[in-house]
mmCIF file of C-alpha atoms in Angstrom:
data_model
loop_
_atom_site.group_PDB
_atom_site.id
_atom_site.type_symbol
_atom_site.label_atom_id
_atom_site.label_comp_id
_atom_site.label_asym_id
_atom_site.label_seq_id
_atom_site.Cartn_x
_atom_site.Cartn_y
_atom_site.Cartn_z
ATOM 1 C CA MET A 1 120.393 104.896 113.549
ATOM 2 C CA ILE A 2 119.712 105.266 109.822
ATOM 3 C CA ALA A 3 118.677 102.115 107.979
ATOM 4 C CA LEU A 4 121.289 101.228 105.388
ATOM 5 C CA PRO A 5 120.256 99.561 102.153
ATOM 6 C CA TYR A 6 121.172 96.026 101.245
ATOM 7 C CA LYS A 7 122.162 96.248 97.591
ATOM 8 C CA MET A 8 122.813 94.098 94.553
ATOM 9 C CA SER A 9 123.199 94.689 90.826
ATOM 10 C CA LYS A 10 120.346 94.632 88.342
ATOM 11 C CA GLU A 11 121.819 91.407 86.932
ATOM 12 C CA ALA A 12 121.625 89.754 90.351
ATOM 13 C CA LYS A 13 118.041 90.905 90.848
ATOM 14 C CA ASP A 14 117.160 89.650 87.365
ATOM 15 C CA MET A 15 118.640 86.219 88.141
ATOM 16 C CA TYR A 16 116.644 86.080 91.374
ATOM 17 C CA LYS A 17 113.429 86.993 89.569
ATOM 18 C CA SER A 18 113.950 84.493 86.764
ATOM 19 C CA MET A 19 114.652 81.578 89.089
ATOM 20 C CA THR A 20 111.730 82.327 91.416
ATOM 21 C CA GLN A 21 109.010 83.434 88.976
ATOM 22 C CA ASP A 22 107.562 79.917 88.644
ATOM 23 C CA TRP A 23 108.762 78.661 92.044
ATOM 24 C CA ASN A 24 105.709 77.442 93.976
ATOM 25 C CA TYR A 25 107.388 75.488 96.745
ATOM 26 C CA ALA A 26 109.122 76.821 99.844
ATOM 27 C CA ASN A 27 109.482 80.592 100.130
ATOM 28 C CA PHE A 28 112.851 81.809 98.786
ATOM 29 C CA THR A 29 113.232 85.549 99.332
ATOM 30 C CA MET A 30 115.627 88.097 97.884
ATOM 31 C CA TRP A 31 117.245 88.047 101.310
ATOM 32 C CA ASP A 32 117.862 84.287 100.969
ATOM 33 C CA PHE A 33 119.468 84.969 97.592
ATOM 34 C CA TYR A 34 121.602 87.789 99.064
ATOM 35 C CA TYR A 35 122.697 85.568 101.976
ATOM 36 C CA PHE A 36 123.875 82.788 99.669
ATOM 37 C CA CYS A 37 125.680 85.320 97.469
ATOM 38 C CA PHE A 38 127.592 86.935 100.338
ATOM 39 C CA SER A 39 128.371 83.495 101.759
ATOM 40 C CA VAL A 40 130.004 82.554 98.447
ATOM 41 C CA GLY A 41 131.783 85.919 98.397
ATOM 42 C CA PHE A 42 133.056 85.355 101.959
ATOM 43 C CA SER A 43 134.199 81.812 101.232
ATOM 44 C CA LYS A 44 136.296 82.946 98.262
ATOM 45 C CA ARG A 45 137.206 86.375 99.688
ATOM 46 C CA LYS A 46 135.763 87.954 96.546
ATOM 47 C CA LEU A 47 134.193 91.391 96.556
ATOM 48 C CA THR A 48 133.026 93.383 93.562
ATOM 49 C CA SER A 49 132.406 97.107 93.670
ATOM 50 C CA GLU A 50 132.650 98.122 90.027
ATOM 51 C CA ASN A 51 128.993 97.357 89.276
ATOM 52 C CA LYS A 52 126.144 99.719 90.011
ATOM 53 C CA LEU A 53 124.291 98.333 93.011
ATOM 54 C CA THR A 54 120.763 99.330 93.985
ATOM 55 C CA GLY A 55 118.882 98.643 97.168
ATOM 56 C CA PHE A 56 116.399 95.849 97.619
ATOM 57 C CA SER A 57 115.787 96.220 101.371
ATOM 58 C CA ASN A 58 116.595 98.574 104.248
ATOM 59 C CA THR A 59 116.127 95.898 106.886
ATOM 60 C CA MET A 60 117.486 92.447 107.507
ATOM 61 C CA GLU A 61 114.778 89.761 107.401
ATOM 62 C CA ILE A 62 114.024 88.389 110.862
ATOM 63 C CA HIS A 63 115.347 84.926 109.952
ATOM 64 C CA TYR A 64 118.752 86.546 109.413
ATOM 65 C CA PHE A 65 118.460 89.315 112.005
ATOM 66 C CA VAL A 66 118.692 86.788 114.839
ATOM 67 C CA PHE A 67 122.085 85.755 113.384
ATOM 68 C CA ARG A 68 123.355 89.289 112.737
ATOM 69 C CA SER A 69 126.233 88.850 115.200
ATOM 70 C CA GLU A 70 127.409 85.811 113.243
ATOM 71 C CA VAL A 71 127.182 87.750 109.973
ATOM 72 C CA VAL A 72 129.236 90.583 111.491
ATOM 73 C CA ALA A 73 131.821 88.141 112.887
ATOM 74 C CA ALA A 74 132.104 86.400 109.502
ATOM 75 C CA LEU A 75 132.568 89.758 107.761
ATOM 76 C CA VAL A 76 135.276 90.815 110.227
ATOM 77 C CA SER A 77 137.200 87.538 109.986
ATOM 78 C CA THR A 78 136.897 87.479 106.177
ATOM 79 C CA GLU A 79 138.236 91.016 105.910
ATOM 80 C CA ILE A 80 141.172 90.160 108.179
ATOM 81 C CA GLU A 81 142.009 87.150 105.990
ATOM 82 C CA ARG A 82 141.502 89.050 102.713
ATOM 83 C CA LYS A 83 143.839 91.805 103.903
ATOM 84 C CA GLY A 84 146.472 89.229 104.884
ATOM 85 C CA LEU A 85 146.445 90.265 108.544
ATOM 86 C CA THR A 86 146.994 87.977 111.500
ATOM 87 C CA MET A 87 144.029 87.025 113.645
ATOM 88 C CA SER A 88 145.360 89.052 116.597
ATOM 89 C CA ALA A 89 143.246 90.826 119.195
ATOM 90 C CA GLU A 90 144.502 94.163 117.876
ATOM 91 C CA ASN A 91 143.448 93.406 114.265
ATOM 92 C CA ILE A 92 140.098 91.952 115.312
ATOM 93 C CA ILE A 93 139.277 95.015 117.429
ATOM 94 C CA ALA A 94 140.394 97.383 114.652
ATOM 95 C CA GLU A 95 138.176 95.638 112.069
ATOM 96 C CA PHE A 96 135.192 95.581 114.448
ATOM 97 C CA ARG A 97 135.626 99.319 115.030
ATOM 98 C CA GLU A 98 135.762 99.988 111.296
ATOM 99 C CA LEU A 99 132.915 97.696 110.234
ATOM 100 C CA THR A 100 130.407 97.965 113.084
ATOM 101 C CA ASP A 101 128.355 100.577 114.903
ATOM 102 C CA PRO A 102 127.322 99.535 117.530
ATOM 103 C CA ILE A 103 129.075 96.185 117.945
ATOM 104 C CA ASP A 104 126.264 94.005 116.489
ATOM 105 C CA SER A 105 125.223 96.334 113.660
ATOM 106 C CA LEU A 106 127.136 97.258 110.563
ATOM 107 C CA SER A 107 128.620 100.699 110.027
ATOM 108 C CA PRO A 108 128.044 102.343 106.642
ATOM 109 C CA LYS A 109 131.448 101.007 105.530
ATOM 110 C CA GLY A 110 130.627 97.517 106.852
ATOM 111 C CA GLN A 111 127.300 97.556 105.011
ATOM 112 C CA GLU A 112 128.993 98.637 101.807
ATOM 113 C CA ILE A 113 131.588 95.866 102.084
ATOM 114 C CA LEU A 114 128.895 93.253 102.815
ATOM 115 C CA ASN A 115 127.096 94.380 99.656
ATOM 116 C CA TYR A 116 130.377 94.065 97.715
ATOM 117 C CA TYR A 117 130.858 90.518 99.016
ATOM 118 C CA ALA A 118 127.288 89.652 97.983
ATOM 119 C CA GLU A 119 127.956 91.029 94.500
ATOM 120 C CA GLY A 120 131.319 89.249 94.331
ATOM 121 C CA GLY A 121 129.615 85.990 95.266
ATOM 122 C CA PHE A 122 126.918 86.609 92.681
ATOM 123 C CA ARG A 123 129.579 87.128 89.986
ATOM 124 C CA ILE A 124 131.169 83.779 90.892
ATOM 125 C CA ILE A 125 127.769 82.035 90.841
ATOM 126 C CA ALA A 126 126.811 83.649 87.517
ATOM 127 C CA GLY A 127 130.152 82.479 86.099
ATOM 128 C CA GLU A 128 129.095 78.912 86.843
ATOM 129 C CA SER A 129 125.676 79.220 85.199
ATOM 130 C CA GLN A 130 123.753 82.097 83.634
ATOM 131 C CA SER A 131 120.506 80.120 83.493
ATOM 132 C CA ILE A 132 119.767 78.840 86.969
ATOM 133 C CA ARG A 133 116.268 77.382 86.861
ATOM 134 C CA ASP A 134 115.221 77.465 90.516
ATOM 135 C CA PRO A 135 116.397 78.048 94.112
ATOM 136 C CA VAL A 136 117.406 74.399 94.612
ATOM 137 C CA GLU A 137 119.783 74.526 91.634
ATOM 138 C CA PHE A 138 121.074 77.901 92.911
ATOM 139 C CA MET A 139 121.769 76.518 96.396
ATOM 140 C CA THR A 140 123.450 73.435 94.909
ATOM 141 C CA ILE A 141 125.780 75.619 92.835
ATOM 142 C CA CYS A 142 126.564 77.748 95.901
ATOM 143 C CA GLU A 143 127.361 74.658 97.975
ATOM 144 C CA LYS A 144 129.652 73.333 95.230
ATOM 145 C CA ILE A 145 131.542 76.624 95.039
ATOM 146 C CA VAL A 146 131.903 76.991 98.813
ATOM 147 C CA SER A 147 133.122 73.422 99.280
ATOM 148 C CA ASP A 148 135.566 73.490 96.359
ATOM 149 C CA GLU A 149 138.940 74.378 97.894
ATOM 150 C CA SER A 150 140.601 74.704 94.483
ATOM 151 C CA PHE A 151 137.928 77.002 93.015
ATOM 152 C CA LEU A 152 140.031 80.170 93.255
ATOM 153 C CA ASP A 153 142.990 78.574 91.497
ATOM 154 C CA ASP A 154 140.777 77.021 88.812
ATOM 155 C CA HIS A 155 139.007 80.311 88.032
ATOM 156 C CA HIS A 156 141.912 82.742 88.469
ATOM 157 C CA LEU A 157 140.051 85.114 90.763
ATOM 158 C CA PRO A 158 142.047 87.865 92.466
#
């Protein structure tokens, strides 16, 4: 199987670099940043594909690899909800077939959509603050967005 790149925009990579350049505490990797971004994207069913995305890794970090099945399941259920489909066995199986290959790895389309959710989440986060100082502030903003049920209505996201 060919390794597929995990991608984000230059703006996302720049934000990551600026908030970690003087960070001397716990390790906070680009993969941590990506995970939080796609989690925000999933929670608000927001994907963004109009930006140019470039790869930052061809492999999932081991801390996330052990949870790859959960990431795939979250992607499948989010896509079903975003498309307005019912959570039926038929729809679940159809989405798994489209987004995975084999069952616990993403297909090229699934990888692309995960990247779009990460970028969508990043756009939401960047809309809250362009000058995030460090990973703790970043995670706090992400938690606020994910837990805010009215966020979509307040920010008029599609």
